[in-house]
Amino acid sequence: MAVLPIQVFPTRVLKQRAKRIKNIDGPVQKLVRDMLETMHAVPGRVGLAAPQVGVPLRVIVIGIPEEEDIVLINPEIVRRKGERVIDEGCLSLPGFFANITRSEVVTVKGLDQNGKEVRIKAEGLLAQALEHEIDHLNGTLYIDHLDSIEKLQKVAPPETKPKADGG
Ligand SMILES: [Zn+2]
């Protein structure tokens, strides 16, 4: 396994539509393992899409803390419900975040790394991560959902953040 370098905006691969996977062969399974290792190597990560490691293929991995990792090949959002405005950032746009509108509930179908069909109905952080990572496969970054780039905010360095916990 290997930790792969994360592609940072404005690299071209992040703006491309990724290709569907026809056969889940050895190289695809290796890509999945490397993506999982790469995701776990970055603190605060909840997901990663193959274009973010420079591979224009439709593979995403999701790692919500305290939950089992999810691997999805050729994922598709089949249903979205509701709207909410939430903070969002991206490993490929380090140092920034923005408030964007996402769905409350999404239903996603795809294949796992063994080619088995999976269908996931998600809300909360998992729904957000699924929409964010599937956007990556379509060459869409969260900043593309902003009506103005001025809505992009800089992440404050940790030492200047107010300490709500009194520590
Ligand atoms: Zn991202």
Short mmCIF file of C-alpha atoms and ligand atoms in Angstrom, two decimals:
data_model
loop_
_atom_site.label_atom_id
_atom_site.label_comp_id
_atom_site.label_asym_id
_atom_site.label_seq_id
_atom_site.Cartn_x
_atom_site.Cartn_y
_atom_site.Cartn_z
CA MET A 1 0.00 0.00 0.00
CA ALA A 2 1.06 3.55 -0.48
CA VAL A 3 0.08 7.04 0.60
CA LEU A 4 -0.51 8.96 -2.62
CA PRO A 5 0.09 12.69 -3.09
CA ILE A 6 -3.09 14.80 -3.00
CA GLN A 7 -3.74 16.89 -6.10
CA VAL A 8 -4.40 20.52 -5.28
CA PHE A 9 -6.58 23.01 -7.18
CA PRO A 10 -6.22 24.08 -10.02
CA THR A 11 -4.77 20.79 -11.30
CA ARG A 12 -6.54 19.70 -14.47
CA VAL A 13 -7.53 16.21 -13.25
CA LEU A 14 -9.78 17.86 -10.63
CA LYS A 15 -11.84 19.53 -13.37
CA GLN A 16 -12.22 16.40 -15.55
CA ARG A 17 -15.13 14.00 -15.66
CA ALA A 18 -13.77 10.70 -14.33
CA LYS A 19 -14.27 7.48 -16.32
CA ARG A 20 -16.50 4.59 -15.30
CA ILE A 21 -14.74 1.42 -14.22
CA LYS A 22 -15.56 -1.60 -16.37
CA ASN A 23 -13.61 -4.29 -14.51
CA ILE A 24 -12.70 -4.27 -10.86
CA ASP A 25 -9.31 -5.80 -11.54
CA GLY A 26 -6.05 -5.92 -9.58
CA PRO A 27 -4.99 -2.35 -10.39
CA VAL A 28 -8.41 -1.00 -9.32
CA GLN A 29 -8.24 -2.96 -6.06
CA LYS A 30 -4.75 -1.58 -5.44
CA LEU A 31 -6.05 1.94 -6.12
CA VAL A 32 -8.81 1.39 -3.53
CA ARG A 33 -6.28 0.18 -0.92
CA ASP A 34 -3.97 3.12 -1.61
CA MET A 35 -6.87 5.59 -1.43
CA LEU A 36 -7.94 4.17 1.94
CA GLU A 37 -4.39 4.46 3.26
CA THR A 38 -4.07 8.00 1.87
CA MET A 39 -7.37 9.05 3.45
CA HIS A 40 -6.35 7.65 6.82
CA ALA A 41 -3.00 9.46 6.62
CA VAL A 42 -4.71 12.87 6.58
CA PRO A 43 -6.16 14.04 9.89
CA GLY A 44 -9.75 15.31 9.78
CA ARG A 45 -10.51 13.62 6.47
CA VAL A 46 -13.89 12.07 5.77
CA GLY A 47 -13.48 11.08 2.15
CA LEU A 48 -11.37 10.96 -0.95
CA ALA A 49 -12.11 10.68 -4.66
CA ALA A 50 -9.71 9.08 -7.17
CA PRO A 51 -9.17 12.34 -9.13
CA GLN A 52 -7.73 13.81 -5.92
CA VAL A 53 -4.86 11.33 -6.19
CA GLY A 54 -4.49 12.05 -9.90
CA VAL A 55 -6.53 9.10 -11.20
CA PRO A 56 -9.51 10.03 -13.43
CA LEU A 57 -11.65 7.00 -12.50
CA ARG A 58 -15.00 6.77 -10.69
CA VAL A 59 -13.87 5.54 -7.26
CA ILE A 60 -14.52 7.16 -3.88
CA VAL A 61 -13.73 6.18 -0.30
CA ILE A 62 -15.45 7.54 2.79
CA GLY A 63 -14.16 7.31 6.35
CA ILE A 64 -16.48 8.80 8.93
CA PRO A 65 -14.82 8.63 12.38
CA GLU A 66 -16.03 5.66 14.46
CA GLU A 67 -17.72 4.10 11.42
CA GLU A 68 -16.70 1.47 8.93
CA ASP A 69 -14.98 2.75 5.78
CA ILE A 70 -17.07 2.83 2.62
CA VAL A 71 -15.69 2.10 -0.85
CA LEU A 72 -17.84 2.96 -3.86
CA ILE A 73 -17.06 2.27 -7.49
CA ASN A 74 -19.16 4.02 -10.17
CA PRO A 75 -21.33 5.67 -7.48
CA GLU A 76 -24.48 7.51 -8.50
CA ILE A 77 -26.86 9.64 -6.49
CA VAL A 78 -30.29 8.23 -7.20
CA ARG A 79 -32.29 10.42 -4.82
CA ARG A 80 -31.80 13.70 -2.93
CA LYS A 81 -34.16 15.09 -0.31
CA GLY A 82 -34.24 18.45 1.47
CA GLU A 83 -31.71 21.24 1.64
CA ARG A 84 -29.41 22.57 4.32
CA VAL A 85 -26.56 25.06 4.46
CA ILE A 86 -23.34 23.69 5.94
CA ASP A 87 -19.61 24.39 6.21
CA GLU A 88 -17.50 22.53 3.72
CA GLY A 89 -13.81 22.22 2.94
CA CYS A 90 -11.71 20.04 0.65
CA LEU A 91 -8.26 18.44 0.83
CA SER A 92 -7.62 19.77 -2.66
CA LEU A 93 -8.32 23.37 -1.55
CA PRO A 94 -6.31 23.51 1.66
CA GLY A 95 -6.84 26.44 4.03
CA PHE A 96 -10.35 27.40 2.91
CA PHE A 97 -13.96 26.62 3.65
CA ALA A 98 -17.38 27.98 2.71
CA ASN A 99 -21.04 27.66 3.58
CA ILE A 100 -22.75 25.73 0.83
CA THR A 101 -26.14 24.16 0.23
CA ARG A 102 -26.29 20.37 0.34
CA SER A 103 -29.11 17.83 0.52
CA GLU A 104 -30.47 16.57 3.82
CA VAL A 105 -30.76 12.97 2.67
CA VAL A 106 -29.18 11.23 -0.30
CA THR A 107 -29.52 7.72 -1.67
CA VAL A 108 -26.45 6.44 -3.50
CA LYS A 109 -25.88 3.23 -5.39
CA GLY A 110 -22.63 1.77 -6.64
CA LEU A 111 -20.36 -1.24 -6.34
CA ASP A 112 -17.98 -2.16 -3.54
CA GLN A 113 -14.39 -3.27 -4.20
CA ASN A 114 -15.62 -6.84 -4.77
CA GLY A 115 -18.14 -5.80 -7.40
CA LYS A 116 -21.11 -6.27 -5.09
CA GLU A 117 -23.97 -3.79 -5.51
CA VAL A 118 -24.45 -1.42 -2.61
CA ARG A 119 -27.17 1.09 -1.91
CA ILE A 120 -26.75 3.61 0.88
CA LYS A 121 -29.32 6.01 2.28
CA ALA A 122 -27.45 8.69 4.21
CA GLU A 123 -27.98 11.88 6.14
CA GLY A 124 -25.72 14.22 8.11
CA LEU A 125 -21.98 14.09 7.53
CA LEU A 126 -22.18 10.91 5.44
CA ALA A 127 -24.68 12.51 3.02
CA GLN A 128 -22.43 15.56 2.70
CA ALA A 129 -19.33 13.41 2.12
CA LEU A 130 -21.11 11.34 -0.55
CA GLU A 131 -22.28 14.46 -2.43
CA HIS A 132 -18.82 16.05 -2.12
CA GLU A 133 -16.88 13.01 -3.34
CA ILE A 134 -19.30 12.18 -6.17
CA ASP A 135 -19.03 15.83 -7.27
CA HIS A 136 -15.27 15.24 -7.61
CA LEU A 137 -15.97 12.46 -10.13
CA ASN A 138 -17.83 14.99 -12.25
CA GLY A 139 -15.05 17.56 -12.09
CA THR A 140 -17.02 19.67 -9.61
CA LEU A 141 -15.47 21.28 -6.54
CA TYR A 142 -17.49 22.74 -3.67
CA ILE A 143 -16.47 26.24 -4.77
CA ASP A 144 -18.42 25.61 -7.99
CA HIS A 145 -21.58 25.68 -5.85
CA LEU A 146 -20.86 29.23 -4.64
CA ASP A 147 -22.49 32.11 -6.48
CA SER A 148 -19.45 34.26 -5.64
CA ILE A 149 -15.85 33.29 -4.89
CA GLU A 150 -15.92 36.03 -2.23
CA LYS A 151 -17.97 33.62 -0.10
CA LEU A 152 -14.85 31.47 0.26
CA GLN A 153 -13.41 31.89 3.76
CA LYS A 154 -9.92 31.30 5.08
CA VAL A 155 -9.48 28.76 7.84
CA ALA A 156 -8.06 30.56 10.87
CA PRO A 157 -4.77 29.15 12.16
CA PRO A 158 -5.60 26.91 15.16
CA GLU A 159 -3.90 29.17 17.70
CA THR A 160 -6.13 32.14 16.83
CA LYS A 161 -9.38 30.21 17.12
CA PRO A 162 -11.55 31.15 20.09
CA LYS A 163 -11.31 28.50 22.75
CA ALA A 164 -14.88 27.59 23.48
CA ASP A 165 -13.83 24.78 25.80
CA GLY A 166 -11.94 27.08 28.16
CA GLY A 167 -8.70 25.18 27.49
ZN ZN B 1 -12.82 17.39 -1.94
#
